[in-house]
CSV table of C-alpha atoms in Angstrom, one decimal:
chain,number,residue,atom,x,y,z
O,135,UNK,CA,0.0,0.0,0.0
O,136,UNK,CA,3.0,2.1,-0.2
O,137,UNK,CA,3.1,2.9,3.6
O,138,UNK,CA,6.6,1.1,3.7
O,139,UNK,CA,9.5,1.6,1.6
O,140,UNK,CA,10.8,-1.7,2.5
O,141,UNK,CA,10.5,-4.9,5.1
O,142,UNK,CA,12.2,-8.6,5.8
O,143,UNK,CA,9.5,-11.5,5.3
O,144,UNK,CA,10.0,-15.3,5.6
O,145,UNK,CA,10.0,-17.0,2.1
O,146,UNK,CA,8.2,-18.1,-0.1
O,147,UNK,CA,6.3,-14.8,-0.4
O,148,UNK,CA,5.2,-14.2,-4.0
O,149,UNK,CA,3.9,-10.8,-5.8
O,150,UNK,CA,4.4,-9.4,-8.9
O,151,UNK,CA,4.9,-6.2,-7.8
O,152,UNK,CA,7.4,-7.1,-5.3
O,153,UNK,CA,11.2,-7.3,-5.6
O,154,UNK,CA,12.9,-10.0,-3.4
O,155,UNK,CA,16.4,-10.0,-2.5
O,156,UNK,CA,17.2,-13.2,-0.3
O,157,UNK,CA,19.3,-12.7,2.7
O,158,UNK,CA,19.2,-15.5,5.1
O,159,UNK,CA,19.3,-19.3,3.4
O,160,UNK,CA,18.8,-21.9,6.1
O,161,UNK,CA,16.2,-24.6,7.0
O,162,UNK,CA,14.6,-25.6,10.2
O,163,UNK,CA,15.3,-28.6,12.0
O,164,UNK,CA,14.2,-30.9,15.2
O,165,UNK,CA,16.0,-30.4,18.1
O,166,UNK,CA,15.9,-32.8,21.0
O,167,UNK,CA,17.5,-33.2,24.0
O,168,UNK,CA,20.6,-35.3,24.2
O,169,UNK,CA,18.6,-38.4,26.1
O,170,UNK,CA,16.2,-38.9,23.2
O,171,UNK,CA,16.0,-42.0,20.8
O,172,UNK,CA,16.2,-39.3,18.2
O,173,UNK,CA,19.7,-38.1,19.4
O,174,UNK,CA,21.8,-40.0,17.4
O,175,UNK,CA,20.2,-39.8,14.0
O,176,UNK,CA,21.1,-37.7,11.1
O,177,UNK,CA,17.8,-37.2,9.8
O,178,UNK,CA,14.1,-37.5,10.7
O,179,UNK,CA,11.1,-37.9,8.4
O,180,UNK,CA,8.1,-35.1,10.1
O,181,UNK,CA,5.8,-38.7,9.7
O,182,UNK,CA,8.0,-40.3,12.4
O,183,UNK,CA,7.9,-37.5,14.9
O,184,UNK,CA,4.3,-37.2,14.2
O,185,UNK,CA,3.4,-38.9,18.0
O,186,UNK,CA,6.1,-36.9,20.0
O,187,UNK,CA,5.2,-34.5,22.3
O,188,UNK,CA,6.1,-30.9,20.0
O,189,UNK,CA,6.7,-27.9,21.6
O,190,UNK,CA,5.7,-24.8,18.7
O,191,UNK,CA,5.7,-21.2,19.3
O,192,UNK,CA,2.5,-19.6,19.3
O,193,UNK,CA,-0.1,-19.0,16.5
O,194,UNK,CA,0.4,-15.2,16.5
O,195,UNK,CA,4.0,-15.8,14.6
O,196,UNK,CA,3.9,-16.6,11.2
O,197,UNK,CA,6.0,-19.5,11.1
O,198,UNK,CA,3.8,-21.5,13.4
O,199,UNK,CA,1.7,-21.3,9.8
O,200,UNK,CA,4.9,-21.8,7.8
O,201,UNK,CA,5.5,-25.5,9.8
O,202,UNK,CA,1.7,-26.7,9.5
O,203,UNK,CA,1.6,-25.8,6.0
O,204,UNK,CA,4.7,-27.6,5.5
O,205,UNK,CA,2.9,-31.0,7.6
O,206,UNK,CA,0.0,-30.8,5.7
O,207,UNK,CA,2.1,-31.1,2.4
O,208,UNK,CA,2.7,-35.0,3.5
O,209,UNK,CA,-0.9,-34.8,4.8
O,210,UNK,CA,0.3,-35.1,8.7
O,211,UNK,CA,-1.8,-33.0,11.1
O,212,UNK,CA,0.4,-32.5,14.0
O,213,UNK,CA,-1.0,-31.9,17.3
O,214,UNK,CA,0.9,-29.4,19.6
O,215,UNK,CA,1.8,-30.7,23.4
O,216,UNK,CA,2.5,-26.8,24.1
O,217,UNK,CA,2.6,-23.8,22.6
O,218,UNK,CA,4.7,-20.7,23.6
O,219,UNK,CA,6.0,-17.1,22.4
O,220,UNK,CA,9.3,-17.6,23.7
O,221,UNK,CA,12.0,-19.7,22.1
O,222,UNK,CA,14.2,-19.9,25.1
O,223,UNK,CA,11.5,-21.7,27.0
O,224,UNK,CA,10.9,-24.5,24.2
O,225,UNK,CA,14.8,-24.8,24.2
O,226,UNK,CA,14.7,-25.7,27.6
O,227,UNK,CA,12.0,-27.4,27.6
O,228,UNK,CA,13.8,-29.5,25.1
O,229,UNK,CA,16.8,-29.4,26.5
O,230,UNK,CA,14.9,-31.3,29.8
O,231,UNK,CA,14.0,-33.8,27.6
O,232,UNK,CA,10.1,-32.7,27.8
O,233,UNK,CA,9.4,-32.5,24.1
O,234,UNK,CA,10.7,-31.7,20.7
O,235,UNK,CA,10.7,-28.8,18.8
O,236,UNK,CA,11.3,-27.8,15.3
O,237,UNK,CA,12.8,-24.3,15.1
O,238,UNK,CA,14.7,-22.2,12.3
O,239,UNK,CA,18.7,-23.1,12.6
O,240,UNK,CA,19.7,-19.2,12.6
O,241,UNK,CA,17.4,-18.5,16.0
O,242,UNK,CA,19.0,-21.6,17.4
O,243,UNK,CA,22.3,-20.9,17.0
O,244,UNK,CA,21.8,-18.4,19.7
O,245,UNK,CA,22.3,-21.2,22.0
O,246,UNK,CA,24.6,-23.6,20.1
O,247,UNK,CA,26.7,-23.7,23.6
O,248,UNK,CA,24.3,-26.1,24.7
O,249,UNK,CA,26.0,-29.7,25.1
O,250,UNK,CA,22.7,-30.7,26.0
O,251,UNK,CA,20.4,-30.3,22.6
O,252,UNK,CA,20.9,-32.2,19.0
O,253,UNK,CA,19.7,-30.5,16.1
O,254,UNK,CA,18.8,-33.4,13.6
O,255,UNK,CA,17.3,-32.6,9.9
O,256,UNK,CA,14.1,-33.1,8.4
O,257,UNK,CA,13.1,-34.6,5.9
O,258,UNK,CA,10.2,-35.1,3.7
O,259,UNK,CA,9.3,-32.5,4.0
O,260,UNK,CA,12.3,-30.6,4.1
O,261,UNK,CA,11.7,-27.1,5.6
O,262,UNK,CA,13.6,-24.5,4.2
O,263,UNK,CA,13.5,-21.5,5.9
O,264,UNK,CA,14.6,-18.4,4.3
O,265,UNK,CA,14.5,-14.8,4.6
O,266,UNK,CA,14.4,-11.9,1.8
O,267,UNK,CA,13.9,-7.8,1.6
O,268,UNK,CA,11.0,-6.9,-0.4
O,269,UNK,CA,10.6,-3.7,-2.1
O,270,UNK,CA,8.0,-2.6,-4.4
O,271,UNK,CA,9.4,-2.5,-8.5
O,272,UNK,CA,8.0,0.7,-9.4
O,273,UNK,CA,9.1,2.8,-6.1
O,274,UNK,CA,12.0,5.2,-5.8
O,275,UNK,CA,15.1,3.6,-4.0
O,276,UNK,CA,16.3,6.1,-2.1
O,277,UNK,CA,20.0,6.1,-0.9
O,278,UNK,CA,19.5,5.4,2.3
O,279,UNK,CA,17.6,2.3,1.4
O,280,UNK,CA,20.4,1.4,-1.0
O,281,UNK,CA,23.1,1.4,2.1
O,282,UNK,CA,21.0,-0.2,4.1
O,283,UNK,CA,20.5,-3.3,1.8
O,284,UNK,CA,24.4,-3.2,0.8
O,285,UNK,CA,25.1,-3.5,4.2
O,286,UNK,CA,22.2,-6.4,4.9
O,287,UNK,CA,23.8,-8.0,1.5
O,288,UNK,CA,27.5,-7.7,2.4
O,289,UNK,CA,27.1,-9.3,6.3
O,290,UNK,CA,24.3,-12.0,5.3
O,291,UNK,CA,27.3,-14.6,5.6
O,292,UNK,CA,27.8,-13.8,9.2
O,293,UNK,CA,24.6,-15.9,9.4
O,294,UNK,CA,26.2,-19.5,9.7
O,295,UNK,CA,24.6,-22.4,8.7
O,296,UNK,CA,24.2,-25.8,10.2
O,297,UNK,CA,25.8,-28.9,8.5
């Protein structure tokens, strides 16, 4: 509607009149705690980990929509255990081996000190999780704006991934 000159969204976000420059490539993945039968596998399918106890943040943020979508895809309805606005507390939670959780790798490398938490990738379906500026195509990029997203383009590799 023209009231911003520019935002970050969570892919895939599609409009013609929309110009997308990706900044952060990643995926999410499952993260248990050290003491689950999980723990020493390299991958999980989201069908197996359909019966665990998940942990999600809430409804209000837009990737609690991005993960459903992605379980509906393989036709899986998951059922939340709990639900909860802040990621520390599902990564304790986790790490106290009550629940899993499935949370984008760049928010959990905030606490990759933690000896007691595996992060283990999905798969079918994978969930990639990436992050892009949008602009509109037919709006005046001011210089500010182009600073700004040279800076955002030349430090995106600061965001480490997992492997």
């Amino acid at each position: 509607d023209g009231v911003l000159d520019m935002s970050v969204v969570i892919e895939p976000f599609e409009d013609q009149r929309i110009e997308k420059e990706p900044v952060v490539q990643s995926e999410a993945v499952l993260l248990v705690s050290n003491d689950h039968p999980f723990a020493d596998r390299k991958s999980v399918s989201a069908s197996e980990i359909i019966r665990e106890p998940i942990l999600m943040v809430g409804k209000e943020y837009k990737y609690y929509d991005f993960v459903m979508s992605k379980f509906r895809e393989i036709n899986c309805e998951p059922v939340f255990a709990f639900e909860s606005n802040q990621w520390e507390f599902i990564f304790e939670m986790v790490a106290n081996n009550q629940g899993i959780s499935i949370l984008p790798v760049p928010i959990m490398k905030r606490f990759s000190s933690s000896e007691k938490i595996k992060m283990i990738r999905l798969k079918e379906p994978e969930l990639p999780w990436n992050i892009g500026m949008i602009f509109k195509k037919d709006k005046l990029i001011t210089e500010q704006m182009k600073v700004f997203i040279q800076f955002v383009l030349d430090n995106k590799d600061n965001v480490k991934d997992y492997t």
